[in-house]
Tab-separated table of C-alpha atoms in Angstrom:
chain	number	residue	atom	x	y	z
A	15	MET	CA	-0.022	-0.029	-0.028
A	16	ALA	CA	1.111	3.410	-0.729
A	17	ASP	CA	-0.031	4.998	2.598
A	18	ASP	CA	2.859	5.215	4.992
A	19	HIS	CA	0.538	4.652	7.885
A	20	ALA	CA	-0.967	1.347	6.533
A	21	VAL	CA	-0.010	-1.833	8.180
A	22	THR	CA	2.439	-3.908	6.329
A	23	LEU	CA	1.561	-7.615	6.056
A	24	TYR	CA	4.104	-9.914	7.693
A	25	SER	CA	4.915	-13.459	8.267
A	26	SER	CA	6.147	-15.133	11.440
A	27	ALA	CA	9.793	-14.473	10.273
A	28	THR	CA	9.996	-11.321	8.324
A	29	ILE	CA	8.514	-7.939	7.738
A	30	THR	CA	8.333	-6.256	4.374
A	31	ASP	CA	8.940	-2.754	2.931
A	32	THR	CA	10.705	-1.381	5.925
A	33	LYS	CA	12.301	1.488	3.930
A	34	LYS	CA	8.967	2.552	2.404
A	35	ASN	CA	6.859	1.904	5.630
A	36	PRO	CA	8.551	2.800	8.897
A	37	PHE	CA	5.538	1.421	10.733
A	38	SER	CA	6.828	-2.093	9.635
A	39	LEU	CA	9.807	-1.711	11.936
A	40	LYS	CA	7.393	-1.060	14.881
A	41	VAL	CA	5.417	-4.159	13.688
A	42	GLY	CA	8.648	-6.061	13.736
A	43	MET	CA	9.588	-4.854	17.205
A	44	ALA	CA	6.266	-6.135	18.513
A	45	GLN	CA	6.869	-9.447	16.916
A	46	MET	CA	9.820	-10.065	18.998
A	47	LEU	CA	7.493	-10.510	22.062
A	48	ARG	CA	5.368	-13.227	20.384
A	49	GLY	CA	5.047	-16.392	22.387
A	50	GLY	CA	6.125	-14.697	25.585
A	51	ALA	CA	4.774	-13.105	28.792
A	52	VAL	CA	4.923	-9.477	29.618
A	53	VAL	CA	5.081	-8.908	33.409
A	54	GLU	CA	4.046	-5.742	35.215
A	55	VAL	CA	6.493	-4.720	37.816
A	56	THR	CA	6.738	-1.682	40.349
A	57	SER	CA	10.355	-2.081	41.501
A	58	LEU	CA	13.774	-3.150	40.446
A	59	ASP	CA	13.486	-6.433	42.484
A	60	GLN	CA	10.317	-7.385	40.812
A	61	ALA	CA	11.858	-6.656	37.476
A	62	LYS	CA	14.874	-8.861	38.158
A	63	THR	CA	12.527	-11.663	39.371
A	64	ALA	CA	10.481	-11.438	36.135
A	65	GLU	CA	13.565	-11.414	34.036
A	66	SER	CA	15.029	-14.421	35.739
A	67	ALA	CA	11.751	-16.264	35.365
A	68	GLY	CA	11.843	-15.957	31.757
A	69	ALA	CA	9.633	-12.938	31.044
A	70	CYS	CA	10.001	-11.436	27.382
A	71	CYS	CA	9.472	-7.960	28.673
A	72	VAL	CA	8.561	-5.981	31.856
A	73	VAL	CA	6.169	-3.225	31.920
A	74	VAL	CA	6.888	-0.589	34.686
A	75	SER	CA	4.072	0.788	36.669
A	76	ASP	CA	3.499	3.404	39.354
A	77	PRO	CA	2.854	1.608	42.616
A	78	PRO	CA	-0.930	1.845	43.519
A	79	PRO	CA	-1.698	5.218	45.433
A	80	PRO	CA	-2.439	4.778	49.153
A	81	ARG	CA	-5.906	6.285	48.757
A	82	ALA	CA	-8.187	6.264	45.674
A	83	GLY	CA	-6.820	8.455	43.018
A	84	ILE	CA	-5.364	8.801	39.641
A	85	SER	CA	-2.329	6.548	38.597
A	86	ARG	CA	0.116	8.136	36.282
A	87	MET	CA	3.261	7.350	34.342
A	88	ALA	CA	5.962	5.645	36.556
A	89	ASP	CA	8.734	7.747	37.904
A	90	PRO	CA	11.219	8.148	35.010
A	91	SER	CA	14.116	7.461	37.249
A	92	LEU	CA	12.835	4.078	38.234
A	93	ILE	CA	12.295	3.310	34.611
A	94	LYS	CA	15.890	4.263	33.654
A	95	GLU	CA	17.181	2.188	36.727
A	96	ILE	CA	15.330	-0.991	35.600
A	97	LYS	CA	16.291	-0.498	31.961
A	98	GLN	CA	19.959	-0.248	32.897
A	99	ALA	CA	19.821	-3.404	35.057
A	100	LEU	CA	17.898	-5.718	32.699
A	101	SER	CA	18.781	-7.320	29.501
A	102	ILE	CA	15.128	-7.786	28.263
A	103	PRO	CA	13.010	-4.995	26.674
A	104	VAL	CA	11.265	-2.455	29.021
A	105	MET	CA	7.723	-1.119	28.530
A	106	ALA	CA	6.098	1.733	30.387
A	107	LYS	CA	2.544	3.093	30.686
A	108	VAL	CA	1.075	6.381	29.762
A	109	ARG	CA	-2.517	7.559	30.229
A	110	VAL	CA	-4.959	7.557	27.154
A	111	GLY	CA	-4.207	10.639	25.069
A	112	HIS	CA	-1.327	11.986	27.160
A	113	PHE	CA	1.229	12.559	24.433
A	114	VAL	CA	3.654	14.435	26.748
A	115	GLU	CA	3.988	11.518	29.029
A	116	ALA	CA	4.805	9.616	25.768
A	117	GLN	CA	7.398	12.095	24.788
A	118	VAL	CA	9.086	11.681	28.119
A	119	LEU	CA	9.192	7.931	27.838
A	120	GLU	CA	10.558	8.027	24.489
A	121	GLN	CA	13.222	10.418	25.590
A	122	ILE	CA	14.394	8.134	28.326
A	123	GLY	CA	14.690	5.253	25.858
A	124	VAL	CA	11.899	2.747	26.623
A	125	ASP	CA	11.377	-0.077	24.116
A	126	TYR	CA	7.507	0.110	24.192
A	127	ILE	CA	4.919	2.370	25.406
A	128	ASP	CA	1.544	1.106	26.584
A	129	GLU	CA	-1.312	3.790	26.123
A	130	SER	CA	-3.181	2.185	29.152
A	131	GLU	CA	-6.784	2.609	30.180
A	132	GLU	CA	-5.718	1.000	33.415
A	133	LEU	CA	-4.030	4.375	34.353
A	134	GLY	CA	-6.807	6.636	33.512
A	135	ILE	CA	-7.843	8.947	30.720
A	136	ALA	CA	-6.120	12.222	30.190
A	137	ASP	CA	-7.950	13.074	26.988
A	138	GLU	CA	-11.486	11.905	26.760
A	139	SER	CA	-11.831	12.544	23.043
A	140	HIS	CA	-8.420	11.591	21.511
A	141	PHE	CA	-5.908	8.866	21.676
A	142	ILE	CA	-2.245	9.606	20.941
A	143	ASN	CA	-1.172	9.801	17.342
A	144	LYS	CA	1.359	7.110	17.545
A	145	HIS	CA	2.762	7.854	14.064
A	146	ASN	CA	4.401	10.836	15.555
A	147	PHE	CA	6.730	8.651	17.634
A	148	GLY	CA	9.525	6.459	16.893
A	149	VAL	CA	8.847	3.960	19.687
A	150	THR	CA	6.551	1.086	19.372
A	151	PHE	CA	3.052	1.586	21.019
A	152	VAL	CA	0.709	-1.073	22.607
A	153	CYS	CA	-2.990	-0.240	23.061
A	154	GLY	CA	-5.979	-2.123	24.691
A	155	CYS	CA	-9.204	-3.171	23.110
A	156	ARG	CA	-12.429	-5.072	23.863
A	157	ASP	CA	-13.643	-5.707	20.353
A	158	LEU	CA	-12.350	-5.837	16.647
A	159	GLY	CA	-13.540	-2.347	15.794
A	160	GLU	CA	-11.518	-0.791	18.693
A	161	ALA	CA	-8.512	-2.895	17.894
A	162	LEU	CA	-8.409	-1.831	14.184
A	163	ARG	CA	-8.892	1.861	15.157
A	164	ARG	CA	-5.969	1.783	17.537
A	165	VAL	CA	-3.945	0.110	14.699
A	166	ARG	CA	-4.877	2.944	12.354
A	167	GLU	CA	-3.492	5.338	14.985
A	168	GLY	CA	-0.262	3.533	14.867
A	169	SER	CA	-0.414	0.868	17.515
A	170	ALA	CA	1.806	-1.975	16.537
A	171	MET	CA	0.550	-4.290	19.202
A	172	ILE	CA	-2.977	-4.871	20.628
A	173	ARG	CA	-3.724	-6.004	24.142
A	174	THR	CA	-7.228	-7.518	24.467
A	175	GLN	CA	-8.140	-6.428	27.851
A	176	GLY	CA	-10.189	-8.132	30.612
A	177	GLU	CA	-10.661	-7.174	34.285
A	178	ILE	CA	-8.325	-4.391	35.407
A	179	ARG	CA	-8.876	-4.681	39.275
A	180	GLY	CA	-6.297	-7.322	39.876
A	181	SER	CA	-8.863	-9.776	41.354
A	182	GLY	CA	-7.775	-12.791	39.236
A	183	ASN	CA	-11.031	-13.071	37.328
A	184	VAL	CA	-10.114	-14.311	33.881
A	185	ALA	CA	-13.870	-14.557	32.731
A	186	GLU	CA	-13.821	-10.847	31.316
A	187	THR	CA	-10.654	-11.498	29.370
A	188	VAL	CA	-11.953	-14.621	27.922
A	189	ARG	CA	-15.148	-12.744	26.767
A	190	SER	CA	-13.058	-10.008	25.183
A	191	VAL	CA	-10.748	-12.392	23.351
A	192	ARG	CA	-13.637	-14.496	22.150
A	193	LYS	CA	-15.481	-11.405	20.832
A	194	VAL	CA	-12.413	-10.224	18.866
A	195	MET	CA	-11.838	-13.797	17.469
A	196	GLY	CA	-15.471	-14.277	16.687
A	197	GLU	CA	-15.733	-11.028	14.828
A	198	ILE	CA	-12.612	-11.991	12.724
A	199	ARG	CA	-14.232	-15.238	11.917
A	200	VAL	CA	-17.355	-13.372	10.712
A	201	LEU	CA	-15.167	-11.136	8.621
A	202	ASN	CA	-13.202	-14.182	7.029
A	203	ASN	CA	-16.461	-15.633	5.825
A	204	MET	CA	-17.684	-12.514	4.141
A	205	ASP	CA	-17.958	-11.715	0.544
A	206	GLU	CA	-15.764	-8.827	-0.505
A	207	ASP	CA	-18.785	-6.611	-1.282
A	208	GLU	CA	-19.929	-7.049	2.409
A	209	VAL	CA	-16.728	-5.667	3.787
A	210	PHE	CA	-17.611	-2.077	3.432
A	211	ALA	CA	-20.739	-2.267	5.500
A	212	PHE	CA	-18.927	-4.390	8.041
A	213	ALA	CA	-16.219	-1.842	8.391
A	214	LYS	CA	-18.849	0.965	8.887
A	215	ARG	CA	-20.668	-1.072	11.309
A	216	ILE	CA	-17.764	-1.683	13.647
A	217	GLY	CA	-16.320	1.807	13.091
A	218	ALA	CA	-12.986	0.693	11.734
A	219	PRO	CA	-10.880	1.932	8.661
A	220	TYR	CA	-11.845	-0.026	5.544
A	221	ASP	CA	-8.284	-0.759	4.388
A	222	ILE	CA	-7.291	-2.203	7.933
A	223	VAL	CA	-10.411	-4.361	7.886
A	224	VAL	CA	-9.412	-5.711	4.482
A	225	GLN	CA	-5.941	-6.673	5.846
A	226	ALA	CA	-7.485	-8.373	8.759
A	227	LYS	CA	-9.641	-10.406	6.398
A	228	GLN	CA	-6.618	-11.314	4.198
A	229	MET	CA	-4.630	-12.343	7.169
A	230	GLY	CA	-7.385	-14.071	9.021
A	231	ARG	CA	-6.344	-12.397	12.174
A	232	LEU	CA	-5.391	-9.123	13.665
A	233	PRO	CA	-2.682	-7.371	11.359
A	234	VAL	CA	-0.376	-6.806	14.496
A	235	VAL	CA	0.648	-8.812	17.391
A	236	HIS	CA	-2.038	-9.728	19.750
A	237	PHE	CA	-1.746	-10.298	23.515
A	238	ALA	CA	-4.352	-10.970	26.223
A	239	ALA	CA	-4.324	-9.190	29.675
A	240	GLY	CA	-6.359	-9.288	32.731
A	241	GLY	CA	-6.987	-12.015	35.347
A	242	ILE	CA	-4.285	-14.312	34.015
A	243	THR	CA	-2.675	-15.802	37.128
A	244	THR	CA	-2.230	-19.503	36.413
A	245	PRO	CA	-0.594	-21.508	33.874
A	246	ALA	CA	-3.918	-22.745	32.704
A	247	ASP	CA	-5.191	-19.258	32.242
A	248	ALA	CA	-2.124	-18.476	29.954
A	249	ALA	CA	-2.456	-21.586	27.946
A	250	LEU	CA	-6.261	-20.884	27.546
A	251	MET	CA	-5.417	-17.419	26.008
A	252	MET	CA	-2.843	-18.940	23.728
A	253	GLN	CA	-5.181	-21.668	22.522
A	254	LEU	CA	-7.853	-19.098	21.916
A	255	GLY	CA	-5.518	-17.476	19.503
A	256	CYS	CA	-3.502	-14.865	21.159
A	257	ASP	CA	0.243	-14.378	20.553
A	258	GLY	CA	1.153	-13.991	24.330
A	259	VAL	CA	-0.086	-12.688	27.703
A	260	PHE	CA	0.322	-9.778	30.016
A	261	LEU	CA	0.639	-10.687	33.831
A	262	GLY	CA	-0.519	-8.066	36.276
A	263	GLN	CA	0.982	-7.166	39.680
A	264	GLU	CA	-1.138	-9.907	41.303
A	265	VAL	CA	1.369	-12.456	40.164
A	266	PHE	CA	3.739	-11.059	42.896
A	267	ASP	CA	1.127	-11.604	45.681
A	268	CYS	CA	2.437	-15.033	46.899
A	269	ASP	CA	5.324	-16.611	48.718
A	270	ASP	CA	7.196	-17.432	45.588
A	271	PRO	CA	6.654	-14.969	42.765
A	272	TYR	CA	9.529	-16.572	40.701
A	273	LYS	CA	7.883	-19.960	40.678
A	274	ARG	CA	4.427	-18.565	39.708
A	275	VAL	CA	5.815	-16.376	36.762
A	276	ARG	CA	8.169	-19.287	35.570
A	277	SER	CA	5.275	-21.682	35.550
A	278	ILE	CA	3.230	-19.194	33.414
A	279	VAL	CA	6.072	-18.634	31.044
A	280	GLN	CA	6.489	-22.298	30.595
A	281	ALA	CA	2.673	-22.625	29.890
A	282	VAL	CA	2.828	-19.979	27.219
A	283	ARG	CA	5.713	-21.814	25.494
A	284	ASN	CA	4.021	-25.230	25.743
A	285	TYR	CA	0.422	-24.261	25.653
A	286	ASN	CA	-0.712	-27.292	23.591
A	287	ASP	CA	1.017	-29.822	25.782
A	288	PRO	CA	-1.164	-31.108	28.557
A	289	MET	CA	1.686	-32.914	30.171
A	290	GLU	CA	3.793	-29.868	30.296
A	291	LEU	CA	0.837	-27.725	31.555
A	292	ALA	CA	0.221	-30.165	34.435
A	293	GLN	CA	3.722	-30.034	35.404
A	294	ALA	CA	3.747	-26.133	35.400
A	295	SER	CA	0.616	-26.148	37.394
A	296	SER	CA	1.775	-28.414	40.092
A	297	GLY	CA	2.554	-26.950	43.606
A	298	LEU	CA	0.955	-23.533	42.958
A	299	ASP	CA	-2.512	-23.958	44.589
A	300	HIS	CA	-1.616	-22.530	47.979
A	301	ALA	CA	0.105	-19.511	46.270
A	302	MET	CA	-2.923	-18.639	44.250
A	303	ALA	CA	-5.719	-19.647	46.706
A	304	GLY	CA	-6.353	-15.930	47.679
A	305	LEU	CA	-7.101	-15.011	43.906
A	306	ASN	CA	-10.090	-17.234	43.474
A	307	LEU	CA	-13.436	-15.595	43.271
A	308	ASP	CA	-16.587	-17.168	44.396
A	309	GLU	CA	-19.426	-17.656	42.098
A	310	ASN	CA	-21.389	-14.579	43.297
A	311	ARG	CA	-18.575	-12.235	42.619
A	312	VAL	CA	-18.086	-13.416	38.959
A	313	GLU	CA	-19.514	-10.817	36.562
A	314	PHE	CA	-21.244	-11.738	33.367
A	315	GLY	CA	-21.871	-8.369	31.794
A	316	SER	CA	-21.725	-6.841	28.381
A	317	GLY	CA	-18.121	-5.849	28.702
A	318	ASP	CA	-18.621	-2.241	28.381
A	319	ALA	CA	-15.752	0.122	27.624
A	320	TYR	CA	-13.359	1.198	30.380
């Protein structure tokens, strides 16, 4: 495609037209994380634990405020300290629409920026124009239309989002992933002359919708996030069609965070092998007992926007 902001189709091994299309380089950067687990950390010790356990990347977050309040971009000095100490890529979060936070993070050299609805919304009407940055962006979604709109804005990686409260409830994540995958299957079975109406209905750019149809998947790397706290949870996301998973702060709420993260990393790598999954899941019940929800607290809703 002639448009510099279009998504370049890619295989599992290569990307194309990197000279004509700089966005392809960002897509390639995101591909480096495929088949891995991105772990959220709030300290250098947690970051080192995640790296030693096999995480493909860490995402640095601001520690939760002591009282109800707005979460913001993490302290740049902490991000730089973690980046200097680790050999794996480092990601950091910015609030939706806050392009100045993104400018700060790009300046200090983060590898990826997550425009995160978990932090809050700085601009209620606009997302960041990610084509204005050289760094690779990650954005969240709950349906196909939202995912493809974020791709048009320049996101080279999509994070299908479930619950953001850290409760360990994976049901919302499953619902969001199934919705995205189901809409892709509907798109794949459409005649070409039906795609215009479908793109209009989901509010997505027509050319990106066409690429999704051609590829039979999202045109960029696709991870799942929210409530993933066990090896079985991670393998479920992979078998549903995701390229990897995000692990929240709750994975550190146990006696042996290394063992838990390591077991989930192994599950992502061996998601189709029940024997490996059984081994990875062994000995973790006590560590995760506090994350289980009773039936009355599991929510079955429409999955409204953030």
